[in-house]
Short mmCIF file of C-alpha atoms (C1' of nucleotides) in Angstrom, two decimals:
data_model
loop_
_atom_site.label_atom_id
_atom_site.label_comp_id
_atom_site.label_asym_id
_atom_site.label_seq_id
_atom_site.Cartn_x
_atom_site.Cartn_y
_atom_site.Cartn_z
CA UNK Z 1 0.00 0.00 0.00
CA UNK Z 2 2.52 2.10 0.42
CA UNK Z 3 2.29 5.57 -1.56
CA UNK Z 4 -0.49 4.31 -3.32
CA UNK Z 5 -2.15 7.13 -4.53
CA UNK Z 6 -4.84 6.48 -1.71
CA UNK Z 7 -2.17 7.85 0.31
CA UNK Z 8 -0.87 10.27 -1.45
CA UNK Z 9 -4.35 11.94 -1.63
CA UNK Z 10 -5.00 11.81 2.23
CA UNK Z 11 -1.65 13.75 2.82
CA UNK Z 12 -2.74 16.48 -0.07
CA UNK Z 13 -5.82 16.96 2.35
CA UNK Z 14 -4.43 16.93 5.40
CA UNK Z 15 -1.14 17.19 7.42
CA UNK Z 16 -0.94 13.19 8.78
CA UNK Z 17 2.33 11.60 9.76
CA UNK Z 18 3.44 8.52 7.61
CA UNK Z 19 2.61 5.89 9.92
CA UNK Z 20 -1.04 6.88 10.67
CA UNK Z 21 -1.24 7.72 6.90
CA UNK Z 22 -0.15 3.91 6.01
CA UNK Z 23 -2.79 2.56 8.70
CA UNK Z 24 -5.60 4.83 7.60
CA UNK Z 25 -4.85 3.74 4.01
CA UNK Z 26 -4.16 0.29 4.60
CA UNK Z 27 -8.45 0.49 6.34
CA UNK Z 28 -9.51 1.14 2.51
CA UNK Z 29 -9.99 -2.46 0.43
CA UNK Z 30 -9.48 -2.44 -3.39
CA UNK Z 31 -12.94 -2.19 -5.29
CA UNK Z 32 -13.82 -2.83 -9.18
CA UNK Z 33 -16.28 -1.78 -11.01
CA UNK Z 34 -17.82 -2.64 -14.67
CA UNK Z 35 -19.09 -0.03 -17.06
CA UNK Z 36 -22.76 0.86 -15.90
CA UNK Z 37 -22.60 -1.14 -12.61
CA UNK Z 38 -24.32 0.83 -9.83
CA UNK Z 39 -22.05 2.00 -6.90
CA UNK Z 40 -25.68 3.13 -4.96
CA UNK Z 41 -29.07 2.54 -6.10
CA UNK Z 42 -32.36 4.57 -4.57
CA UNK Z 43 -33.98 3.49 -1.53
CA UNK Z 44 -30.35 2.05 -0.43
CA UNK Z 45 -28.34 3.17 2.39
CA UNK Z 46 -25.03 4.58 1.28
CA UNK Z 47 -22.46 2.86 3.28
CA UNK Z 48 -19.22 2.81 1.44
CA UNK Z 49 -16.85 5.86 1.58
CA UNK Z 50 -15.02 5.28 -2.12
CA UNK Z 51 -11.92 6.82 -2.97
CA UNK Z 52 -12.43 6.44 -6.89
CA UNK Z 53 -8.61 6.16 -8.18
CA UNK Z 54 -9.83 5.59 -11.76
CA UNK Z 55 -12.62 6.23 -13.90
CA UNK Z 56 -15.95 8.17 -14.42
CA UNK Z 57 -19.12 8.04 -12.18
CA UNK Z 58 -22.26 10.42 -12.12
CA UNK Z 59 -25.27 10.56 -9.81
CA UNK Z 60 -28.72 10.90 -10.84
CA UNK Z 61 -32.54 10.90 -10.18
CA UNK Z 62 -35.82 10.93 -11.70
CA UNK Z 63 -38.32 14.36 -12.00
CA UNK Z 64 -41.81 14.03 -11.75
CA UNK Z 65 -41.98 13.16 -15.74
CA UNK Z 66 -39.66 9.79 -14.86
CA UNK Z 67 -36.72 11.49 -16.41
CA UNK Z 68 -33.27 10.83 -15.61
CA UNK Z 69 -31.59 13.99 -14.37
CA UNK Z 70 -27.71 13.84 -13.75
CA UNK Z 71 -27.13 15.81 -10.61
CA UNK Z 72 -23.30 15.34 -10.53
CA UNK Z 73 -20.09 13.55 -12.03
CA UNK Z 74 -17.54 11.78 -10.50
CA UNK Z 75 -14.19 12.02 -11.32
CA UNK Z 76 -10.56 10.53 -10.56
CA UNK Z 77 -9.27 11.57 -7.69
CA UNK Z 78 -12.27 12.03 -5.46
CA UNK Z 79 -14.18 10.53 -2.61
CA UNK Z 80 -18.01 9.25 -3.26
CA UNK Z 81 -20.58 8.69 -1.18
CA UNK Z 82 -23.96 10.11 -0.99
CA UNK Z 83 -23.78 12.71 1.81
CA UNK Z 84 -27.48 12.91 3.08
CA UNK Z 85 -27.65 8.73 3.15
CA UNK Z 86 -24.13 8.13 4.56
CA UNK Z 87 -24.57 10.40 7.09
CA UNK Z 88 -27.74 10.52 8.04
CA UNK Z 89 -28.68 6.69 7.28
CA UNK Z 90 -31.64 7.49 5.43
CA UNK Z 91 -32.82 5.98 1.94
CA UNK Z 92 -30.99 7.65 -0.72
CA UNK Z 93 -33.20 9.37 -3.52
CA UNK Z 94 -30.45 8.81 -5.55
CA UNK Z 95 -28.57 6.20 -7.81
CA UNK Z 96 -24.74 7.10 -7.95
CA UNK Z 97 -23.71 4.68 -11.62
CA UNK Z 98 -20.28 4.50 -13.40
CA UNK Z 99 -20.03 5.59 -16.59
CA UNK Z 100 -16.74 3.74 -17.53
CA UNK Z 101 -14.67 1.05 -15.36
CA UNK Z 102 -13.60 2.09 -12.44
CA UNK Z 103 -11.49 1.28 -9.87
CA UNK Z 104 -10.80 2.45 -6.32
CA UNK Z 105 -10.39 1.86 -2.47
CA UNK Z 106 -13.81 1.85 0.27
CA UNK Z 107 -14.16 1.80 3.43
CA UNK Z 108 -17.67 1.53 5.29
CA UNK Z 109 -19.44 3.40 7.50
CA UNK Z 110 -18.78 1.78 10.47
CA UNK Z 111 -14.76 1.45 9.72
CA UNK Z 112 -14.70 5.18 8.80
CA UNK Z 113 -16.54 5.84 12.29
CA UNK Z 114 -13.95 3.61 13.94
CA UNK Z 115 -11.05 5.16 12.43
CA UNK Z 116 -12.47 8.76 13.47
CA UNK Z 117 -12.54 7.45 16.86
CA UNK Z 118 -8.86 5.85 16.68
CA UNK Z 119 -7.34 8.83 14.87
CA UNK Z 120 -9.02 11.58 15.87
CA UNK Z 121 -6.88 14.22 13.55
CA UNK Z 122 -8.38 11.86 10.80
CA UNK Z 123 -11.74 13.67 11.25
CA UNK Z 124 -10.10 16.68 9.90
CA UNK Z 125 -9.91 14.34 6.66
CA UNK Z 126 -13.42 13.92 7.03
CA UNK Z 127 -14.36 18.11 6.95
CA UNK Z 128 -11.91 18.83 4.46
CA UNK Z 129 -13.70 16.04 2.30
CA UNK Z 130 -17.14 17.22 3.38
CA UNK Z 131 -15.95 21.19 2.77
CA UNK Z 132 -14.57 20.24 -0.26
CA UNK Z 133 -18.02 18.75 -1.87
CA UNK Z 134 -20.11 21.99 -0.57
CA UNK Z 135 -18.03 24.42 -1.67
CA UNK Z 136 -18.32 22.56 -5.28
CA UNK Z 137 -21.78 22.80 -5.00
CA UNK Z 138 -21.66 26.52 -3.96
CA UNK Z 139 -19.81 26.94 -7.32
CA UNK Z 140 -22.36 25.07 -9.06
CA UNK Z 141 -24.99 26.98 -7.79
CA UNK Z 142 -23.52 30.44 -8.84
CA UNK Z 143 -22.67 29.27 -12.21
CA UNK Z 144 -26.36 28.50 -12.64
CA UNK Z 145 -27.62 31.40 -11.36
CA UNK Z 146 -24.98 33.84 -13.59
CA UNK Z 147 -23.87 31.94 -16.56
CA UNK Z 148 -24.95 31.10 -19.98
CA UNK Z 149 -25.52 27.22 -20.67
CA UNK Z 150 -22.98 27.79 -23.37
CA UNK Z 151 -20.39 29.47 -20.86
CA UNK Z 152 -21.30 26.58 -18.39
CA UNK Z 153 -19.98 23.96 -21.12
CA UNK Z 154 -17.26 25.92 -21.87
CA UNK Z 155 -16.21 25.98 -18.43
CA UNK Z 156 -16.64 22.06 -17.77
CA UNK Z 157 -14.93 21.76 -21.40
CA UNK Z 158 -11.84 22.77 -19.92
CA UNK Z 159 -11.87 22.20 -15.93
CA UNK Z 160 -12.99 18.54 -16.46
CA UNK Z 161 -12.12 17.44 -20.10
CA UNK Z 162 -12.35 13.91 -19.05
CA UNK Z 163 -16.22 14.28 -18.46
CA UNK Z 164 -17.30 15.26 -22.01
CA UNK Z 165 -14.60 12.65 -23.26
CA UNK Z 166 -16.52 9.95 -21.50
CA UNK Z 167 -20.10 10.91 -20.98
CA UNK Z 168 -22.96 10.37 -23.14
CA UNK Z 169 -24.12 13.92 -24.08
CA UNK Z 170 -27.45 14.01 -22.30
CA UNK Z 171 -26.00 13.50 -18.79
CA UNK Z 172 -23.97 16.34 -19.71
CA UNK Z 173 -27.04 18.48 -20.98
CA UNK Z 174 -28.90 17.38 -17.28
CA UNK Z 175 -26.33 18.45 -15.23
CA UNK Z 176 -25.52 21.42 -17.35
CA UNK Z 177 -29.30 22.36 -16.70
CA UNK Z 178 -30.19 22.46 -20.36
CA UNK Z 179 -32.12 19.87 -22.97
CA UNK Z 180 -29.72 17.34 -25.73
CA UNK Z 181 -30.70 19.23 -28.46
CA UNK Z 182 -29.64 22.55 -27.06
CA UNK Z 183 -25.84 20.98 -25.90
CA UNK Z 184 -26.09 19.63 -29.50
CA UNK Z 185 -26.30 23.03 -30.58
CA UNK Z 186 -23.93 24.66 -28.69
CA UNK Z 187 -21.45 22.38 -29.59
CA UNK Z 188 -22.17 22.78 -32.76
CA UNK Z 189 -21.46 26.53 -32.03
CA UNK Z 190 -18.54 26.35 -30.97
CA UNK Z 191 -16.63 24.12 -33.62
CA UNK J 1 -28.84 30.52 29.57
CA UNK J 2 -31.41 27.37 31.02
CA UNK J 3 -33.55 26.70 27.33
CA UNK J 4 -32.48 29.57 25.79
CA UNK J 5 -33.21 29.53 21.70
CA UNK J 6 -29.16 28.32 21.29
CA UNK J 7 -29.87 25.03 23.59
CA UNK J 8 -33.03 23.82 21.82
CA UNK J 9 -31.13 24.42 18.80
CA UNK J 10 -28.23 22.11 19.56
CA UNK J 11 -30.56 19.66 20.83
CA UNK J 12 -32.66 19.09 17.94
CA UNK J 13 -29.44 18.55 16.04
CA UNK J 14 -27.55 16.07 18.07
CA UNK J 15 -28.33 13.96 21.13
CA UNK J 16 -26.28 15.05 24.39
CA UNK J 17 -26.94 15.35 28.03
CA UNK J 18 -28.34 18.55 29.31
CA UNK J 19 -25.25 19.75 31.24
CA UNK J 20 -23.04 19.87 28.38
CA UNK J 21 -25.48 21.40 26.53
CA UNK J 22 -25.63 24.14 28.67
CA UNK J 23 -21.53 24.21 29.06
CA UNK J 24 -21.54 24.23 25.45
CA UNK J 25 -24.19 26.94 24.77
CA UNK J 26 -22.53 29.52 27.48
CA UNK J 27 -19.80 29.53 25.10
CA UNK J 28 -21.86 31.51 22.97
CA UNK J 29 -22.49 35.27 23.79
CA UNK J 30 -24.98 37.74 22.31
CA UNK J 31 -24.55 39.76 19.34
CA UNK J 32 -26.86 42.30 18.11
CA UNK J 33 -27.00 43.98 14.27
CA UNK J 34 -28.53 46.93 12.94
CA UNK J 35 -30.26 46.39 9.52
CA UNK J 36 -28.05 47.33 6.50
CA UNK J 37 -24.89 45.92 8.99
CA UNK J 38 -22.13 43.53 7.86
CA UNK J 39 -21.67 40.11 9.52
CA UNK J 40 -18.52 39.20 7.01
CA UNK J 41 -16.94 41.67 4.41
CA UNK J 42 -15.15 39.89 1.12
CA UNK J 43 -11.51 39.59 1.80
CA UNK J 44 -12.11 39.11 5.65
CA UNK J 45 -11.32 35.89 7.30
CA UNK J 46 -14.48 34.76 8.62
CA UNK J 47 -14.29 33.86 12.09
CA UNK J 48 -17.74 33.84 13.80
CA UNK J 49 -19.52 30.88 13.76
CA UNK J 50 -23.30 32.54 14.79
CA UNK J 51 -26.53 31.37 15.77
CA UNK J 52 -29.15 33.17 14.63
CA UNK J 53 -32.56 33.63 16.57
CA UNK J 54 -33.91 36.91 15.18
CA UNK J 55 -33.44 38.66 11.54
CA UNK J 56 -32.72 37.55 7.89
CA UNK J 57 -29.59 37.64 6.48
CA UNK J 58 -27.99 37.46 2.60
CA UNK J 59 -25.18 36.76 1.02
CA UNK J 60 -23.73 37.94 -2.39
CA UNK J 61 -20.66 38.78 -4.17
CA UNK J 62 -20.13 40.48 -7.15
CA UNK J 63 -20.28 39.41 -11.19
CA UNK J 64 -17.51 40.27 -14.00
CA UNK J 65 -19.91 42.89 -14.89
CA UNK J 66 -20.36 44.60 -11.33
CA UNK J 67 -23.54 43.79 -10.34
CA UNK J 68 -24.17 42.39 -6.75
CA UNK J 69 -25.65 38.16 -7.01
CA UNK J 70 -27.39 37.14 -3.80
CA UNK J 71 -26.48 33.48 -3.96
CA UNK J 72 -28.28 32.81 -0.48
CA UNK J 73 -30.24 33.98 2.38
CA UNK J 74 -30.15 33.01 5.95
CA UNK J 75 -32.99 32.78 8.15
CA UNK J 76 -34.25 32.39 11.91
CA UNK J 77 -32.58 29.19 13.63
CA UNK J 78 -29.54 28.35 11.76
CA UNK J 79 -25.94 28.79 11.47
CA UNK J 80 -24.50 31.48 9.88
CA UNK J 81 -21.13 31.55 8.55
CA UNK J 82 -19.00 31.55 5.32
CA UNK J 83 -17.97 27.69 5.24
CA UNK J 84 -14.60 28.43 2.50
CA UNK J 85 -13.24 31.03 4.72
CA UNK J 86 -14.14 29.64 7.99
CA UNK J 87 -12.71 26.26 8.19
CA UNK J 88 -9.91 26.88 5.19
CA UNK J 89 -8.82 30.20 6.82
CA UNK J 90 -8.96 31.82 3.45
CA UNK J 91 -9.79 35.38 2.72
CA UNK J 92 -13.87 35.73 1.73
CA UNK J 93 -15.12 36.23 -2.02
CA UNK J 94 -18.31 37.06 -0.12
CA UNK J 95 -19.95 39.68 1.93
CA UNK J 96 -22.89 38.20 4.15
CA UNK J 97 -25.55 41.29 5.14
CA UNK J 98 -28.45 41.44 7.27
CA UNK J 99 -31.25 42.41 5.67
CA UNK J 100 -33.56 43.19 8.80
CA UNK J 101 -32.11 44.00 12.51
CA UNK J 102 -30.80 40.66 13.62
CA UNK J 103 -29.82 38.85 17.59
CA UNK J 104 -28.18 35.94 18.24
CA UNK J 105 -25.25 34.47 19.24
CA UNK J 106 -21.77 34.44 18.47
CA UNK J 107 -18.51 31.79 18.75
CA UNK J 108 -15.04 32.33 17.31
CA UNK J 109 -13.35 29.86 15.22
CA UNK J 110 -10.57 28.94 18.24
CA UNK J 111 -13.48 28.92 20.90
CA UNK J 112 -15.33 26.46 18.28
CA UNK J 113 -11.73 24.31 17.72
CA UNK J 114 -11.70 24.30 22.04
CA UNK J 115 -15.05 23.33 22.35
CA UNK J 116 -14.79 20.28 19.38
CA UNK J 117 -11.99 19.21 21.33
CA UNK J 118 -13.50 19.36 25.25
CA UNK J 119 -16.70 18.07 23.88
CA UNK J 120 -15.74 14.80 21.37
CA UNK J 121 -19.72 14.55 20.61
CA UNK J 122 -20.38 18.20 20.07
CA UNK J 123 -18.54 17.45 16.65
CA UNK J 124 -20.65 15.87 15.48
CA UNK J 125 -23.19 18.91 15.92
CA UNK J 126 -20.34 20.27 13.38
CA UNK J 127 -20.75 18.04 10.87
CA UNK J 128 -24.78 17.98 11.34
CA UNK J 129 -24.88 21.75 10.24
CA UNK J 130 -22.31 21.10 7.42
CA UNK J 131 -24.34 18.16 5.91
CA UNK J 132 -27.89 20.43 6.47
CA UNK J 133 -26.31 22.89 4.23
CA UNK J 134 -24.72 20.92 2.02
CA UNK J 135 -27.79 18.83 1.42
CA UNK J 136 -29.37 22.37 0.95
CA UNK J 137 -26.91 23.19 -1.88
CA UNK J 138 -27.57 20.61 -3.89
CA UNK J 139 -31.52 20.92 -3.73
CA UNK J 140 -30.62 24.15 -5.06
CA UNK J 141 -28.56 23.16 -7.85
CA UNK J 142 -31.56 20.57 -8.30
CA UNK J 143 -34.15 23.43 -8.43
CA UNK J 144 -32.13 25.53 -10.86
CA UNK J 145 -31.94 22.76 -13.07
CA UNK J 146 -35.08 21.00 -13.36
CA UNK J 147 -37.56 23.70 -12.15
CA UNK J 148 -39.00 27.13 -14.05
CA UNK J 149 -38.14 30.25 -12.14
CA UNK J 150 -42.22 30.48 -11.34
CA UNK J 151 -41.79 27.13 -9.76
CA UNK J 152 -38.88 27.97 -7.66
CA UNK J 153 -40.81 31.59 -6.80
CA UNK J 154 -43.73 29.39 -5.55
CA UNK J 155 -41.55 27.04 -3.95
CA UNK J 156 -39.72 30.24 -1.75
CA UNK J 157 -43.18 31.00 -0.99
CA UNK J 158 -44.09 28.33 0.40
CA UNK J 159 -41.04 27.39 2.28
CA UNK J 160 -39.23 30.52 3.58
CA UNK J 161 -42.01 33.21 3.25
CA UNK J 162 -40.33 35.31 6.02
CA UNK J 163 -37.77 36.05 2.92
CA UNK J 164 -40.46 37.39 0.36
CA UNK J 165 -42.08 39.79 3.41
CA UNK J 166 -38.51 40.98 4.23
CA UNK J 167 -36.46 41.05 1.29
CA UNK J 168 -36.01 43.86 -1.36
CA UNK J 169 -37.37 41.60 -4.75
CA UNK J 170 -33.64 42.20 -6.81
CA UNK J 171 -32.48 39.79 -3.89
CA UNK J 172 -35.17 37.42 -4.51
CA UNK J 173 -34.82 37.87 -8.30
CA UNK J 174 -30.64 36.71 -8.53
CA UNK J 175 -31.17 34.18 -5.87
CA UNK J 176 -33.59 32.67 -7.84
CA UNK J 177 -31.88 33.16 -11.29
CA UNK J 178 -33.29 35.63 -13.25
CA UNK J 179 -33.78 39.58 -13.53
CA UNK J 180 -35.68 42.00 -11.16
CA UNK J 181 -38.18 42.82 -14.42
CA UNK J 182 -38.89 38.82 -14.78
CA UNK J 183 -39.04 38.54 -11.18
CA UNK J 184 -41.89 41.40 -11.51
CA UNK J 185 -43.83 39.23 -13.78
CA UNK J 186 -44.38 36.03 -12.09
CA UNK J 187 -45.66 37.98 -9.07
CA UNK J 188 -48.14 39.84 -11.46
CA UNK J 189 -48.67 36.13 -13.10
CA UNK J 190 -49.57 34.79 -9.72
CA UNK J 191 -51.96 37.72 -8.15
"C1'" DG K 1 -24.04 -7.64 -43.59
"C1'" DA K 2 -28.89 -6.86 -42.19
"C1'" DT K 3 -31.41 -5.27 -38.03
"C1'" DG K 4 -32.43 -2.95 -34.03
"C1'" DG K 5 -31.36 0.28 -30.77
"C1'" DC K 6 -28.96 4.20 -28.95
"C1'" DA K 7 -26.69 8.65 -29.37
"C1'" DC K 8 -26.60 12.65 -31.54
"C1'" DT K 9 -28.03 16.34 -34.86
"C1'" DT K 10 -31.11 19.42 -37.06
"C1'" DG K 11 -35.35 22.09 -38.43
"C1'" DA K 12 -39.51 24.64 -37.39
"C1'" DC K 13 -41.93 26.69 -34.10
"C1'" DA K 14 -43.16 27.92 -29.04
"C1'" DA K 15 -42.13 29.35 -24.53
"C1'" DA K 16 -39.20 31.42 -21.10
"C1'" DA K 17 -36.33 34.89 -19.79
"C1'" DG K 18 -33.47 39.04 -20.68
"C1'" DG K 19 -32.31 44.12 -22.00
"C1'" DC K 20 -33.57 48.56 -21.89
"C1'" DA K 21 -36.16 52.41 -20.77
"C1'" DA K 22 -40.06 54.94 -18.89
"C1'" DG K 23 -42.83 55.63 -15.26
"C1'" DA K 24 -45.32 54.53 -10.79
"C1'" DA K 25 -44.88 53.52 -5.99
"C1'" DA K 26 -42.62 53.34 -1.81
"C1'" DT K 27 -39.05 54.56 1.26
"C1'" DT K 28 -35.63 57.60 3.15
"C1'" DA K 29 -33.60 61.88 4.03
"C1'" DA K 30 -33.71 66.81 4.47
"C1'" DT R 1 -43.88 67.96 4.06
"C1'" DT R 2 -41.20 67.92 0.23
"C1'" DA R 3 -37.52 66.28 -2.35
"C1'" DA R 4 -34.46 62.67 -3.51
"C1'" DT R 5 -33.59 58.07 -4.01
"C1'" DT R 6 -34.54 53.54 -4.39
"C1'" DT R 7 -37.67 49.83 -5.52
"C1'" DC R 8 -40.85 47.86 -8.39
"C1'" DT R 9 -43.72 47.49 -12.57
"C1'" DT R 10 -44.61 47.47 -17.38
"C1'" DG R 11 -44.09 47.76 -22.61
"C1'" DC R 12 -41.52 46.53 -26.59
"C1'" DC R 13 -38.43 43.77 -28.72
"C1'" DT R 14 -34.42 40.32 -28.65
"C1'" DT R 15 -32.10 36.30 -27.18
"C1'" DT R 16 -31.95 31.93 -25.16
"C1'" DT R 17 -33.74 27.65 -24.44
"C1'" DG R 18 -37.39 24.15 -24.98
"C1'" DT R 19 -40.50 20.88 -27.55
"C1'" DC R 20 -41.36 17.72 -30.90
"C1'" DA R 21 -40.27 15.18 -34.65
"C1'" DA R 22 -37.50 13.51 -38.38
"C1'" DG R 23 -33.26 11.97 -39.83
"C1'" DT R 24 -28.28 10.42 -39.66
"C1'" DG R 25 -24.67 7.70 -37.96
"C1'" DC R 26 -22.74 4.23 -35.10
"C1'" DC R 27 -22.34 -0.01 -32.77
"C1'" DA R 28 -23.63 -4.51 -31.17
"C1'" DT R 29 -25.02 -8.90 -32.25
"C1'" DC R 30 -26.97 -12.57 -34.25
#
DNA sequence: GATGGCACTTGACAAAAGGCAAGAAATTAA
DNA sequence: TTAATTTCTTGCCTTTTGTCAAGTGCCATC
């Protein structure tokens, strides 16, 4: 396990000294996934905190017409877990699905609570991940409110190439709060 | 102090025994604004961590093009703070206002740190208010993307009405997306 | 290499929201 | 109370985005 680059992202988070690093790390197990396997489905409990080392994953849920509306993306070098269900062990209104084969490190809910408890400077991990996630989601929010669909994409086009590489177009167009055909179009645009 | 606003508060979030709730909620002292006053200026460090009993609060920041975006409002019996500059000890991109005269009660960041670390369980009060208003986020980015902005209007009415009674409607309006003249409309759409 | 199913594009039109400016209403200050 | 300022409304026209439907291209697979 050693500098795995499990480890290597818990030290970019926080300060940690190598030993408690290596036995933090060394709680995570190795985890595959298949193209289109589900990581969470609705009505689960999320239990597994994922460090996602390689690949593409996006959350989603249905509106009131049973349409799929991406929420959020995944990428490399991220936790995932669905905050409201992990933490609050409800049901999940959400499914959280790869999009390509991934591959990564989890830990569940009761290790991570057990590790808290043995290393308490590991809960700073914990914030910093949770901070992390709301401040993207801030962004997110902003960029709704004051930006053009088009200056959205353009945006994602260059912040998270590997998204648009990978993802069907109409996830994109749901989470970029805009129809296919429109995406289609300002694509089209651009080029 | 005995069942002041501040202890029912933490004990709706978290369980804990009535002592330390008290311990923890002396912590706190009063703090009083005038309408129109500044709880955080942009390129402060924020540093209070406040409860807020009375009053209505905003936050914005400012576009490319100058022109002030309220990307949230706070309201009676929550936490008010600036999450990025608080626990990252960065400067703000964000002024947070009150809107009306507000009271409540205020806690420093190192009195917070001193408290998380007398009181192990009080943490996870932490983490309760970062996962409410993380959770709240992402409705938001939800909202923007799979609601009109009449259906979001309707939704604010229902669900935080004290903010259409005390906030000026160009508040409203770039919370909720969209111009003051827009904003104007649905009202007149509604009535 | 035909067939079916997605994924994506495109056209024509409709609906939602914005820009700008004038004016009414309300609030604040003098 | 009056004047000044801000807030809100409204009209006219433009831009952005949506809806629906048809059509193209690309795989998968049998």
């Amino acid at each position: 396990m050693k500098n795995s680059p499990l480890t290597k992202f818990i030290q970019k988070s926080i300060p940690l000294n190598k030993i408690d690093v290596e036995e933090i790390a060394s709680s995570f197990r190795l985890k595959e996934f298949k193209k289109g396997d589900y990581f969470l489905k609705e009505n689960q409990i999320s239990n597994d905190y994922f460090y996602l080392y390689k690949g593409l994953m996006r959350t989603y849920l249905y509106d009131l017409n049973g349409n799929q509306i991406t929420t959020d993306f995944f990428t490399e070098n991220n936790i995932v877990f669905e905050v409201t269900s992990f933490f609050n062990r409800v049901h999940s209104e959400t499914n959280i699905q790869t999009i390509t084969d991934c591959t990564g490190y989890r830990i569940s809910y009761e290790e991570l609570n057990t590790l808290f408890h043995n290393k308490p400077t590991f809960r700073d991990f914990g914030r910093a991940i949770l901070v992390k996630e709301f401040i993207a989601s801030k962004k997110r929010v902003y960029a709704m409110i004051n930006q053009t669909a088009e200056e959205r994409y353009q945006n994602l086009l260059v912040s998270k190439p590997e998204i648009l590489k990978n993802s069907p177009l109409k996830y994109i167009a749901s989470y970029l709060g805009i129809t296919d055909s429109t995406l289609s179009r300002i694509r089209q645009n651009i080029s």
